């Protein structure tokens, strides 16, 4: 018997001082059995960083046809395709063919640098692609904010994201690599 997804609820209060986007989001997030807690939290961080009223969580890791997040217009066309991790060049080309904009959020420190160096020429040549790196600034793991039901505040200013719940605060740096 297959293990089902674990469901999380996230109530988010976002204040993005860079883009002047202020909103509340109530998300239901399905964690695939093969997805770890760090990746789930990085999906949530990517959602907050790229937040838009039409941005959606997708089937993500359980679907090869969909990104982790996407923004579609009223006709169903993909405006923004968002990948997590280190996708291969073929997947990036496919995403660029389907979407107006592609963002990649890496979160493995050493591996991300190697992946970026290997793919830099192809990524730089593709004007639709932006690459960001998620770096947790504190010694605490971001999983400490993960609960079945989360109430998180998020403030984004410059390249800093401040996440907090009732008991703790965490700073995350998101830098644009390309």
CSV table of C-alpha atoms in Angstrom, one decimal:
chain,number,residue,atom,x,y,z
A,1,UNK,CA,0.0,0.0,0.0
A,2,UNK,CA,1.4,3.4,-1.0
A,3,UNK,CA,2.0,6.1,1.6
A,4,UNK,CA,-0.1,9.1,1.1
A,5,UNK,CA,0.8,12.8,1.3
A,6,UNK,CA,1.0,14.6,4.6
A,7,UNK,CA,-1.1,17.7,4.7
A,8,UNK,CA,0.0,21.0,6.2
A,9,UNK,CA,-2.0,24.2,6.7
A,10,UNK,CA,-0.2,27.5,6.5
A,11,UNK,CA,-1.7,30.9,7.4
A,12,UNK,CA,0.8,33.4,6.1
A,13,UNK,CA,1.0,37.2,6.6
A,14,UNK,CA,3.4,38.6,4.1
A,15,UNK,CA,4.9,42.1,3.9
A,16,UNK,CA,7.3,42.4,1.0
A,17,UNK,CA,8.9,45.8,1.3
A,18,UNK,CA,10.8,45.3,-2.0
A,19,UNK,CA,7.8,44.9,-4.2
A,20,UNK,CA,5.2,46.6,-1.9
A,21,UNK,CA,3.2,43.4,-1.9
A,22,UNK,CA,1.2,42.9,1.4
A,23,UNK,CA,-1.2,40.0,1.6
A,24,UNK,CA,-2.5,37.1,3.7
A,25,UNK,CA,-2.4,33.6,2.3
A,26,UNK,CA,-4.1,30.4,3.6
A,27,UNK,CA,-2.4,27.5,1.9
A,28,UNK,CA,-2.9,23.8,2.0
A,29,UNK,CA,0.5,22.1,1.3
A,30,UNK,CA,0.8,18.4,0.5
A,31,UNK,CA,4.1,16.9,1.4
A,32,UNK,CA,4.9,14.0,-0.9
A,33,UNK,CA,6.3,10.9,1.0
A,34,UNK,CA,9.7,11.3,-0.8
A,35,UNK,CA,9.9,15.0,0.0
A,36,UNK,CA,11.8,16.0,3.2
A,37,UNK,CA,10.9,18.8,5.6
A,38,UNK,CA,13.7,21.1,4.4
A,39,UNK,CA,12.4,21.0,0.8
A,40,UNK,CA,8.8,21.6,1.9
A,41,UNK,CA,9.9,24.7,3.9
A,42,UNK,CA,12.0,25.9,0.9
A,43,UNK,CA,8.8,25.6,-1.3
A,44,UNK,CA,7.0,27.8,1.2
A,45,UNK,CA,10.0,30.3,1.2
A,46,UNK,CA,9.9,30.4,-2.6
A,47,UNK,CA,6.2,31.0,-2.5
A,48,UNK,CA,6.6,33.9,-0.2
A,49,UNK,CA,9.5,35.3,-2.2
A,50,UNK,CA,7.6,35.2,-5.5
A,51,UNK,CA,4.2,35.8,-4.0
A,52,UNK,CA,1.4,37.0,-6.4
A,53,UNK,CA,-2.3,36.6,-6.0
A,54,UNK,CA,-2.3,34.0,-8.8
A,55,UNK,CA,0.7,32.0,-7.6
A,56,UNK,CA,-0.2,28.4,-6.8
A,57,UNK,CA,1.4,25.4,-5.2
A,58,UNK,CA,1.3,22.4,-7.6
A,59,UNK,CA,1.7,18.7,-7.4
A,60,UNK,CA,5.4,19.5,-7.4
A,61,UNK,CA,7.7,16.5,-6.8
A,62,UNK,CA,5.0,14.0,-7.6
A,63,UNK,CA,4.5,15.4,-11.2
A,64,UNK,CA,7.0,15.6,-14.0
A,65,UNK,CA,4.7,17.9,-16.0
A,66,UNK,CA,4.4,20.6,-13.4
A,67,UNK,CA,6.8,22.8,-11.5
A,68,UNK,CA,6.8,23.2,-7.7
A,69,UNK,CA,4.9,26.5,-8.1
A,70,UNK,CA,3.4,28.4,-10.9
A,71,UNK,CA,1.4,31.5,-11.8
A,72,UNK,CA,-1.1,31.2,-14.6
A,73,UNK,CA,-3.2,33.9,-16.2
A,74,UNK,CA,-6.9,33.7,-16.7
A,75,UNK,CA,-6.5,31.7,-20.0
A,76,UNK,CA,-4.4,29.1,-18.3
A,77,UNK,CA,-1.1,30.2,-19.9
A,78,UNK,CA,1.9,29.9,-17.5
A,79,UNK,CA,3.2,33.3,-16.5
A,80,UNK,CA,5.8,32.1,-14.0
A,81,UNK,CA,7.3,28.6,-13.6
A,82,UNK,CA,9.1,28.1,-10.3
A,83,UNK,CA,11.5,25.1,-9.7
A,84,UNK,CA,13.2,24.1,-6.5
A,85,UNK,CA,16.5,22.4,-6.4
A,86,UNK,CA,18.9,21.9,-9.3
A,87,UNK,CA,16.9,20.9,-12.4
A,88,UNK,CA,18.7,19.6,-15.5
A,89,UNK,CA,19.1,21.7,-18.6
A,90,UNK,CA,16.4,19.9,-20.5
A,91,UNK,CA,13.8,20.7,-17.8
A,92,UNK,CA,14.8,24.3,-17.8
A,93,UNK,CA,14.5,24.5,-21.6
A,94,UNK,CA,11.0,22.9,-21.4
A,95,UNK,CA,9.9,25.3,-18.7
A,96,UNK,CA,11.2,28.3,-20.8
A,97,UNK,CA,9.1,27.1,-23.7
A,98,UNK,CA,6.0,26.9,-21.6
A,99,UNK,CA,6.3,30.0,-19.4
A,100,UNK,CA,7.0,33.7,-19.7
A,101,UNK,CA,9.4,33.6,-16.8
A,102,UNK,CA,11.3,30.8,-15.0
A,103,UNK,CA,12.7,31.0,-11.5
A,104,UNK,CA,14.9,28.4,-9.9
A,105,UNK,CA,15.4,28.3,-6.1
A,106,UNK,CA,18.4,26.3,-4.9
A,107,UNK,CA,19.0,25.5,-1.3
A,108,UNK,CA,21.9,23.0,-1.1
A,109,UNK,CA,24.9,25.3,-0.4
A,110,UNK,CA,27.9,23.4,-1.9
A,111,UNK,CA,25.9,21.4,-4.5
A,112,UNK,CA,24.2,24.5,-5.7
A,113,UNK,CA,27.5,26.3,-6.5
A,114,UNK,CA,28.7,23.3,-8.5
A,115,UNK,CA,25.4,23.0,-10.3
A,116,UNK,CA,25.4,26.7,-11.1
A,117,UNK,CA,29.0,26.6,-12.4
A,118,UNK,CA,28.2,23.6,-14.6
A,119,UNK,CA,25.0,25.3,-16.1
A,120,UNK,CA,26.0,29.0,-16.0
A,121,UNK,CA,26.5,29.3,-19.8
A,122,UNK,CA,23.1,27.9,-20.6
A,123,UNK,CA,21.3,29.7,-17.8
A,124,UNK,CA,22.9,33.1,-18.7
A,125,UNK,CA,21.9,32.6,-22.4
A,126,UNK,CA,18.3,32.1,-21.4
A,127,UNK,CA,16.8,35.5,-20.7
A,128,UNK,CA,13.7,34.1,-19.1
A,129,UNK,CA,15.6,32.3,-16.3
A,130,UNK,CA,16.5,33.7,-12.8
A,131,UNK,CA,18.3,31.7,-10.2
A,132,UNK,CA,18.0,32.4,-6.5
A,133,UNK,CA,19.7,30.7,-3.5
A,134,UNK,CA,18.0,30.2,-0.2
A,135,UNK,CA,20.4,30.5,2.7
A,136,UNK,CA,19.2,30.1,6.3
A,137,UNK,CA,21.2,32.6,8.4
A,138,UNK,CA,20.8,31.2,11.8
A,139,UNK,CA,22.0,27.9,13.3
A,140,UNK,CA,18.4,26.8,13.6
A,141,UNK,CA,17.0,24.6,10.9
A,142,UNK,CA,14.0,26.1,9.0
A,143,UNK,CA,12.1,22.9,9.9
A,144,UNK,CA,11.6,24.3,13.4
A,145,UNK,CA,8.9,26.5,12.0
A,146,UNK,CA,7.1,23.5,10.4
A,147,UNK,CA,4.0,22.3,12.1
A,148,UNK,CA,0.8,20.7,10.8
A,149,UNK,CA,-0.9,24.1,11.2
A,150,UNK,CA,1.4,27.1,10.9
A,151,UNK,CA,0.8,30.8,11.5
A,152,UNK,CA,3.7,32.6,10.1
A,153,UNK,CA,4.6,36.2,9.6
A,154,UNK,CA,7.0,37.1,6.9
A,155,UNK,CA,8.8,40.4,6.2
A,156,UNK,CA,11.0,40.7,3.1
A,157,UNK,CA,13.5,43.5,2.9
A,158,UNK,CA,16.4,43.7,0.5
A,159,UNK,CA,17.7,40.0,0.3
A,160,UNK,CA,16.5,39.2,3.8
A,161,UNK,CA,13.4,37.2,4.7
A,162,UNK,CA,12.3,37.2,8.3
A,163,UNK,CA,10.0,34.4,9.3
A,164,UNK,CA,8.3,34.1,12.7
A,165,UNK,CA,5.6,32.3,14.5
A,166,UNK,CA,4.5,32.9,18.1
A,167,UNK,CA,7.6,31.4,19.6
A,168,UNK,CA,10.5,31.9,17.3
A,169,UNK,CA,12.1,34.1,14.6
A,170,UNK,CA,14.4,33.0,11.8
A,171,UNK,CA,16.3,35.0,9.1
A,172,UNK,CA,16.7,33.6,5.6
A,173,UNK,CA,18.9,35.2,3.0
A,174,UNK,CA,17.7,34.9,-0.6
A,175,UNK,CA,20.3,35.9,-3.1
A,176,UNK,CA,19.9,36.2,-6.9
A,177,UNK,CA,22.7,34.2,-8.6
A,178,UNK,CA,21.6,34.9,-12.1
